[in-house]
PDB file of N, CA and C in Angstrom:
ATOM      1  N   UNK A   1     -47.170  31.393  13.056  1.00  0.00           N
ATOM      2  CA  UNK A   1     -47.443  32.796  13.278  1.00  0.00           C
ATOM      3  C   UNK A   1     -46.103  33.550  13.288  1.00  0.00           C
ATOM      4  N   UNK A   2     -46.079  34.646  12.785  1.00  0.00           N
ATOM      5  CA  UNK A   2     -44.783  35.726  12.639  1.00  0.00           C
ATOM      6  C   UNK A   2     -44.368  35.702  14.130  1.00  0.00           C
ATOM      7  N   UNK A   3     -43.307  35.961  14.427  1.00  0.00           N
ATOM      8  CA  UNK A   3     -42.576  36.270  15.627  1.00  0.00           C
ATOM      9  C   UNK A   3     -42.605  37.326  16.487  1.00  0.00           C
ATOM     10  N   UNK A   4     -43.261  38.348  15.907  1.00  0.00           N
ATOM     11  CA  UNK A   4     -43.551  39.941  16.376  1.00  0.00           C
ATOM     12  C   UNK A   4     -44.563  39.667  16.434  1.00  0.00           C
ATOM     13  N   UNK A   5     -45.983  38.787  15.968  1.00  0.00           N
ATOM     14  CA  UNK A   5     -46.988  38.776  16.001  1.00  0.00           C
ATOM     15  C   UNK A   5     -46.699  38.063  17.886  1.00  0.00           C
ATOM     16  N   UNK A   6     -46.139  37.035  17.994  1.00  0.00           N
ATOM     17  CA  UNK A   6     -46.502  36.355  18.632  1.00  0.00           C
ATOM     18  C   UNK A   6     -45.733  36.980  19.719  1.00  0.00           C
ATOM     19  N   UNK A   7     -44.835  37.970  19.863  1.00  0.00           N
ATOM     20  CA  UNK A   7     -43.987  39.014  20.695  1.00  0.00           C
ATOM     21  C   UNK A   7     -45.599  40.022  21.615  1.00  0.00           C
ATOM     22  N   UNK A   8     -45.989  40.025  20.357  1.00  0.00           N
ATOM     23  CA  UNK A   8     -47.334  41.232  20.760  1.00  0.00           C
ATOM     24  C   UNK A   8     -48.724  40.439  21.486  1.00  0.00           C
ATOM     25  N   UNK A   9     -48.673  39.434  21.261  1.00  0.00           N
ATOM     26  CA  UNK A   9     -49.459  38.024  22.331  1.00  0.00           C
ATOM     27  C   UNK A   9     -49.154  38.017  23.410  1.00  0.00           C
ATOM     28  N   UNK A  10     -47.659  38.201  23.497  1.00  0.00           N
ATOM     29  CA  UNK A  10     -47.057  37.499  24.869  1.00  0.00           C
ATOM     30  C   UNK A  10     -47.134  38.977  25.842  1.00  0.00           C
ATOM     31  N   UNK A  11     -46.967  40.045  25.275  1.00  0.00           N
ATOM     32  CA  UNK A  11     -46.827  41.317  26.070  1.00  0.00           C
ATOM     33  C   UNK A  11     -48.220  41.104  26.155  1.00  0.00           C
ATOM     34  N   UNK A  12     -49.443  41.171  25.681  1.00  0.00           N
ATOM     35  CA  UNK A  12     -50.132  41.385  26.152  1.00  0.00           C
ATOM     36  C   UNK A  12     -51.500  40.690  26.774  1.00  0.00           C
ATOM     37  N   UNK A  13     -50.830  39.479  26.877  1.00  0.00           N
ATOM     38  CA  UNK A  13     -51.460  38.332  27.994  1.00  0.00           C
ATOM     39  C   UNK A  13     -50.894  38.943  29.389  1.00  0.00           C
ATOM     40  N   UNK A  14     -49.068  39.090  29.253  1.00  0.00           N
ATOM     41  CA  UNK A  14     -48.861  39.566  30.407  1.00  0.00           C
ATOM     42  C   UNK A  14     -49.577  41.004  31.196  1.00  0.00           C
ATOM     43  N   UNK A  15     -49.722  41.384  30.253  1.00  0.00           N
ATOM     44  CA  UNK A  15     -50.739  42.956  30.967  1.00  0.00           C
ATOM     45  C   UNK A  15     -51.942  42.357  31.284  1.00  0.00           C
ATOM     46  N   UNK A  16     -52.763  41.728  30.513  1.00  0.00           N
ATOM     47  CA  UNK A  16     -53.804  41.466  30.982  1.00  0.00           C
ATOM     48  C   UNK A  16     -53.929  40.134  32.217  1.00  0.00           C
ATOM     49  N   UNK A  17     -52.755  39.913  32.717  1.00  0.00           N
ATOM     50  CA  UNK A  17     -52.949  39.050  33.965  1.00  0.00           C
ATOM     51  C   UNK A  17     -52.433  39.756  34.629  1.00  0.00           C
ATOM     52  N   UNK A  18     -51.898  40.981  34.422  1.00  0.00           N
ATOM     53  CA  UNK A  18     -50.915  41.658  35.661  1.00  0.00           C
ATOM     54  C   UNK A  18     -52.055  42.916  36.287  1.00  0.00           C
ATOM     55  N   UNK A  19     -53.019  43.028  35.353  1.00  0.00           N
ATOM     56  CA  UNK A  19     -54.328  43.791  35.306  1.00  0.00           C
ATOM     57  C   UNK A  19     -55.505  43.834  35.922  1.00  0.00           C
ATOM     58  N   UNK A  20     -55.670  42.761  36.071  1.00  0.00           N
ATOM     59  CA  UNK A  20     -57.600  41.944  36.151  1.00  0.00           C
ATOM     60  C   UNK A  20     -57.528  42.683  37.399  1.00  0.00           C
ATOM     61  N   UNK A  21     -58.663  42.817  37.892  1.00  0.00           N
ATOM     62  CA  UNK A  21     -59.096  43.377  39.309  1.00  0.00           C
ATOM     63  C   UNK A  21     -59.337  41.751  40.507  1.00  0.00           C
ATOM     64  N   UNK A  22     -59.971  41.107  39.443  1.00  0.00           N
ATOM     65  CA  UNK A  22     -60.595  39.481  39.999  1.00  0.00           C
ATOM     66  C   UNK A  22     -59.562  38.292  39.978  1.00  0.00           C
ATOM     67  N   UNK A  23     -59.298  37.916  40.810  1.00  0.00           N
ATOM     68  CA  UNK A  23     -58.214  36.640  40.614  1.00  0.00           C
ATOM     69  C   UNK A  23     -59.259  35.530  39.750  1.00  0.00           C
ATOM     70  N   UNK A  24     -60.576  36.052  39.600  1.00  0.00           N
ATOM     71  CA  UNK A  24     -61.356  34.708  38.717  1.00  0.00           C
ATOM     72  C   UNK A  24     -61.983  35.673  37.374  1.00  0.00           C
ATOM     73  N   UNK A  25     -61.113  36.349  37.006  1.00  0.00           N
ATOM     74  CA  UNK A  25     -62.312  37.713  36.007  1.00  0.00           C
ATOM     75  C   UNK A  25     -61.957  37.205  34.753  1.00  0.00           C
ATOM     76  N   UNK A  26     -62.034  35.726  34.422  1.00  0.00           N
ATOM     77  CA  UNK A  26     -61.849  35.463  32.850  1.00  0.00           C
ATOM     78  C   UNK A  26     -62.176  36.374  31.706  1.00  0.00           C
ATOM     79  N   UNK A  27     -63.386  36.706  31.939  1.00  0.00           N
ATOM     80  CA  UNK A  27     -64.184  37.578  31.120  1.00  0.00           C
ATOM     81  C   UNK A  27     -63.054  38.670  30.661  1.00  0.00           C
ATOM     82  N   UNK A  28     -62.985  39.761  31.969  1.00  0.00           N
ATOM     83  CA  UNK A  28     -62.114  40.784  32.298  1.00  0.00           C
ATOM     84  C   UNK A  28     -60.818  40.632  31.486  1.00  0.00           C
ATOM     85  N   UNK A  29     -60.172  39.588  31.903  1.00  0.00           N
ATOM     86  CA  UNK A  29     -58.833  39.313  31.452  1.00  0.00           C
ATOM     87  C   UNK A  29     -58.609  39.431  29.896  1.00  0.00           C
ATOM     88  N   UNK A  30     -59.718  38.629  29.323  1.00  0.00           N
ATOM     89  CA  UNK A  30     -59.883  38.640  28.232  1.00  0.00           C
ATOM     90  C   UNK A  30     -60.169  39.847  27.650  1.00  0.00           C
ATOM     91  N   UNK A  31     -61.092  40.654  28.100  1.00  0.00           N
ATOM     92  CA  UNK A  31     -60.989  42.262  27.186  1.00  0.00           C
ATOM     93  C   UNK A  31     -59.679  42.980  27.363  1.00  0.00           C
ATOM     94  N   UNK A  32     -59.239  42.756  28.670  1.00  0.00           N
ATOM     95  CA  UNK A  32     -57.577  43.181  28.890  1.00  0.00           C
ATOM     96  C   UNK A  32     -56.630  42.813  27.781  1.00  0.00           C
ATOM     97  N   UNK A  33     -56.377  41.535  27.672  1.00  0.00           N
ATOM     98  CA  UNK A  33     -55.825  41.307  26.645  1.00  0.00           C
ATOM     99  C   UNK A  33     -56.112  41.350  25.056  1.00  0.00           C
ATOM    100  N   UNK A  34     -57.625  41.585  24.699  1.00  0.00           N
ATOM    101  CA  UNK A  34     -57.936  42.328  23.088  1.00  0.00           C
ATOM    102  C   UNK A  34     -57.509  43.893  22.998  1.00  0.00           C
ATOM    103  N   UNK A  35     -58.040  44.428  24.267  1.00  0.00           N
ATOM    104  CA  UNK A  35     -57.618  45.947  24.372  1.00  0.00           C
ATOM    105  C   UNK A  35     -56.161  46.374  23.923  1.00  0.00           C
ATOM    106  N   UNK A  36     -55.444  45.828  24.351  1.00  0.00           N
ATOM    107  CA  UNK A  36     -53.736  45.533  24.721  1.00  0.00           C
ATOM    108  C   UNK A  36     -53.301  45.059  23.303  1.00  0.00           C
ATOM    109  N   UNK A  37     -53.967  43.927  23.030  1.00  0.00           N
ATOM    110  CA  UNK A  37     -53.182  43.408  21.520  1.00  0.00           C
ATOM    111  C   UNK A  37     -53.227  44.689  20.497  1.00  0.00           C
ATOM    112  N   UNK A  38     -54.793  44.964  20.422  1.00  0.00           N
ATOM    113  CA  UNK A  38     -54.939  46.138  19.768  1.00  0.00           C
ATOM    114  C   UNK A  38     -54.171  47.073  19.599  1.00  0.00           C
ATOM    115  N   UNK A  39     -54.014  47.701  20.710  1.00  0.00           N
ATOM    116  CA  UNK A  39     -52.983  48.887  21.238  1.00  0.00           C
ATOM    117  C   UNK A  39     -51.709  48.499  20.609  1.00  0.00           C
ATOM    118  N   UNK A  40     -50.805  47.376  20.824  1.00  0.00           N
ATOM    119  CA  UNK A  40     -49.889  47.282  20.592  1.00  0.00           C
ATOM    120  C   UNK A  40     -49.756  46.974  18.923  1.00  0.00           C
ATOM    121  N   UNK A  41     -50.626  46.455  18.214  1.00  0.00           N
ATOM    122  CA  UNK A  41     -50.732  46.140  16.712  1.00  0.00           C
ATOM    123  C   UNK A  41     -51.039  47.992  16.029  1.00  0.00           C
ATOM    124  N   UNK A  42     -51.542  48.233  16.666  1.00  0.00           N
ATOM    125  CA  UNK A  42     -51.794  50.116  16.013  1.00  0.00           C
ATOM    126  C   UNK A  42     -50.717  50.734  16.156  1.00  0.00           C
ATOM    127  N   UNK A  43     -50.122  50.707  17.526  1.00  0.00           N
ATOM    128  CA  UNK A  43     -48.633  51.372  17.240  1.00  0.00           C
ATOM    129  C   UNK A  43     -47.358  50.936  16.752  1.00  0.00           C
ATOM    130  N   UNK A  44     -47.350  49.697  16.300  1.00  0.00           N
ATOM    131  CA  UNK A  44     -46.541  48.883  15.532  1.00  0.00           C
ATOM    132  C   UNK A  44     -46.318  49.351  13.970  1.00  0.00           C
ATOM    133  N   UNK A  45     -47.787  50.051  13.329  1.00  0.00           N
ATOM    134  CA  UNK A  45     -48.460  49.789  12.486  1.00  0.00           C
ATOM    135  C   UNK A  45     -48.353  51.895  12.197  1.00  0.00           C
ATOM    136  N   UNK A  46     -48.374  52.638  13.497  1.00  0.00           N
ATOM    137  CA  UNK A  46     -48.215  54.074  13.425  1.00  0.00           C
ATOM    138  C   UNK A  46     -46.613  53.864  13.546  1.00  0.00           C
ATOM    139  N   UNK A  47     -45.453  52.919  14.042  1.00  0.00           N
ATOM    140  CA  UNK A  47     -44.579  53.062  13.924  1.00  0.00           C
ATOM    141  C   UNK A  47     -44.078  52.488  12.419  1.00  0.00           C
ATOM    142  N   UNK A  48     -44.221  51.848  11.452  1.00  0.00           N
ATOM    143  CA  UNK A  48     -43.792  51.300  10.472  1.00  0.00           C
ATOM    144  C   UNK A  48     -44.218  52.716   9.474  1.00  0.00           C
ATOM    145  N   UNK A  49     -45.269  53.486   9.572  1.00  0.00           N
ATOM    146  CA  UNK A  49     -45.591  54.471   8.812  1.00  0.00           C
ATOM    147  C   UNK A  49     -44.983  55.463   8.787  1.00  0.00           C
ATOM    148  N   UNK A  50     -44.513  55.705  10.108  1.00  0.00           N
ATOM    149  CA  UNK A  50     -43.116  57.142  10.179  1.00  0.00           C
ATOM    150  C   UNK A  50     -41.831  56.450  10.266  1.00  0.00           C
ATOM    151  N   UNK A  51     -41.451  55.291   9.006  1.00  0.00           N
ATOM    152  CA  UNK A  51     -40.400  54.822   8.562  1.00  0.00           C
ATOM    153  C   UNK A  51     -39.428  54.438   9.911  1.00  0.00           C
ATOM    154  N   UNK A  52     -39.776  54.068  11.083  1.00  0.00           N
ATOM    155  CA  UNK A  52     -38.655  53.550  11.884  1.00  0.00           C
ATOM    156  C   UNK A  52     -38.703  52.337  11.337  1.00  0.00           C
ATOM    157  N   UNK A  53     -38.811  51.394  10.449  1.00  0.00           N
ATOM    158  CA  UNK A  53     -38.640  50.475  10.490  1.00  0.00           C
ATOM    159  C   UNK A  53     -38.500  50.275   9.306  1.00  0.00           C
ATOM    160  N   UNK A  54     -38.029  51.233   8.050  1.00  0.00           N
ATOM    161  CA  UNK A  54     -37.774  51.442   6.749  1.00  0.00           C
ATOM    162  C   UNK A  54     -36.980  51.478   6.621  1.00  0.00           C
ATOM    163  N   UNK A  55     -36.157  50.788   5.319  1.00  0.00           N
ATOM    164  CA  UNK A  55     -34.740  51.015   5.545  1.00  0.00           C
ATOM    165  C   UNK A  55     -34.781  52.293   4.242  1.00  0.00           C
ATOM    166  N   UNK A  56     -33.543  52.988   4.287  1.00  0.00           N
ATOM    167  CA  UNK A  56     -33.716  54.307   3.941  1.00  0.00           C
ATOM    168  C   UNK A  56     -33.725  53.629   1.960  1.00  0.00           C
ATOM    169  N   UNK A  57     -33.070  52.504   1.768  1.00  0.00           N
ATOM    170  CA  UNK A  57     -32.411  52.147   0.650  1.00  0.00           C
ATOM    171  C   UNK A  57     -32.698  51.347  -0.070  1.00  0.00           C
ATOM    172  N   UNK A  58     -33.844  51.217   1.066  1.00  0.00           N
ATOM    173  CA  UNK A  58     -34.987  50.271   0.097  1.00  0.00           C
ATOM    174  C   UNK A  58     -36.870  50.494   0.432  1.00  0.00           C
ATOM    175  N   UNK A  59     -36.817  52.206  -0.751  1.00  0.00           N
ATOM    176  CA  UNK A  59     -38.290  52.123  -0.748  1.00  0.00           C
ATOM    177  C   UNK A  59     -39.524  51.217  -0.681  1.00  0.00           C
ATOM    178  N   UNK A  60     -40.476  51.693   0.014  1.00  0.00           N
ATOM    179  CA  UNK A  60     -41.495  50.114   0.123  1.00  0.00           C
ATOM    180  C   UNK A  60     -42.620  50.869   0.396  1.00  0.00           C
ATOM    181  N   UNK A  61     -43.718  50.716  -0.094  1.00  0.00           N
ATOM    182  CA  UNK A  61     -44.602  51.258   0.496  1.00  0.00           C
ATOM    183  C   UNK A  61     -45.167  50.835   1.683  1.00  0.00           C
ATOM    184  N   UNK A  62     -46.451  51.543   1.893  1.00  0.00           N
ATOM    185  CA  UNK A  62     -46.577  51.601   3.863  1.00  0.00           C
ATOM    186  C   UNK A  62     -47.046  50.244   3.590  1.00  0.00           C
ATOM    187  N   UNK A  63     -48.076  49.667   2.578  1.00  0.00           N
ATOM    188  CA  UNK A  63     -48.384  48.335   2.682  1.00  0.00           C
ATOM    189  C   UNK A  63     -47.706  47.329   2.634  1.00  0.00           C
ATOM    190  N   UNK A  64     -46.752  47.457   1.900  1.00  0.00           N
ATOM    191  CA  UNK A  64     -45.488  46.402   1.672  1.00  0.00           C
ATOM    192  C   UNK A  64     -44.780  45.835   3.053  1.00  0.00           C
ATOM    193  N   UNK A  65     -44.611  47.533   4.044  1.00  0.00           N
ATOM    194  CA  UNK A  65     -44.025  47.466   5.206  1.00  0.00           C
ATOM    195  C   UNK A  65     -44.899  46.675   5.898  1.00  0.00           C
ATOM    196  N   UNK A  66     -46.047  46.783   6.223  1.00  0.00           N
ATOM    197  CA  UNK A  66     -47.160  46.029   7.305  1.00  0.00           C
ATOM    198  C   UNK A  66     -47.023  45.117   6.865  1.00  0.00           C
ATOM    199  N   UNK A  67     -46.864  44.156   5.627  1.00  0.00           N
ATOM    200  CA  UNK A  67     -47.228  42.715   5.542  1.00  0.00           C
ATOM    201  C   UNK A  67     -45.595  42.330   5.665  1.00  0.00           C
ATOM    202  N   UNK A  68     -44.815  43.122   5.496  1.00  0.00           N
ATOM    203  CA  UNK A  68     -43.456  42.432   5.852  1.00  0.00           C
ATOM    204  C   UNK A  68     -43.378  42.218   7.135  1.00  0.00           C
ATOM    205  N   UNK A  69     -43.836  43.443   7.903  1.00  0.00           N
ATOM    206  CA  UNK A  69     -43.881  43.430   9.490  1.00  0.00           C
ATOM    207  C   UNK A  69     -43.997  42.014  10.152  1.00  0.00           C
ATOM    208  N   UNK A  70     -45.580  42.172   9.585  1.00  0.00           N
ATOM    209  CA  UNK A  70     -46.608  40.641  10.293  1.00  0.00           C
ATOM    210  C   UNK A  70     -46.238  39.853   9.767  1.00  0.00           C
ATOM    211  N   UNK A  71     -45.357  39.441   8.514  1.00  0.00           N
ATOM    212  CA  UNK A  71     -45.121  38.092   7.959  1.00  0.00           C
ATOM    213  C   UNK A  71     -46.590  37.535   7.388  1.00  0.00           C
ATOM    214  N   UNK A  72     -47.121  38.705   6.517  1.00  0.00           N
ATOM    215  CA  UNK A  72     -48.245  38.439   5.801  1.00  0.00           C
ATOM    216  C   UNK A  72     -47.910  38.554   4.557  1.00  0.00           C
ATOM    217  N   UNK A  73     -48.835  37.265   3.749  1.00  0.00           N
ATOM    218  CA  UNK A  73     -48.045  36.685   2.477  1.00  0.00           C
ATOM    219  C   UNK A  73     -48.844  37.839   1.216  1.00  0.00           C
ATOM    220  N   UNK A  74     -48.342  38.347   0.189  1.00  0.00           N
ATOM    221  CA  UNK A  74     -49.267  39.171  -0.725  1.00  0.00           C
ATOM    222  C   UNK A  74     -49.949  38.711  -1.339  1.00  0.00           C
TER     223      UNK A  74
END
């Protein structure tokens, strides 16, 4: 798995255990942490689109950027 992929796992296991209301809310935890991955994969994804993560000198389109991001193969 890509390294940012697995950056965006780890943040957001930690929210979703730092979260739960239930010290036993598996369930809970678990939507905590889809909610969270989500969140963090969309703004990864709204940040690669307003070029912070473009280099100025090497055009790419927005798709090119997302699969470079994730380390997704074309």
């Amino acid at each position: 798995m890509n390294e940012r992929i697995l950056k965006l796992v780890t943040e957001a296991r930690k929210y979703a255990w730092a979260n739960e209301t239930h010290w036993s809310a598996g369930p809970e935890r678990e939507r905590l942490f889809e909610e969270k991955f989500a969140q963090l994969i969309i703004q990864d994804c709204i940040d690669i689109s307003k070029g912070r993560w473009a280099n100025a000198y090497n055009i790419k389109t927005f798709e090119d950027r997302v699969k470079e991001h994730f380390g997704v193969e074309k």
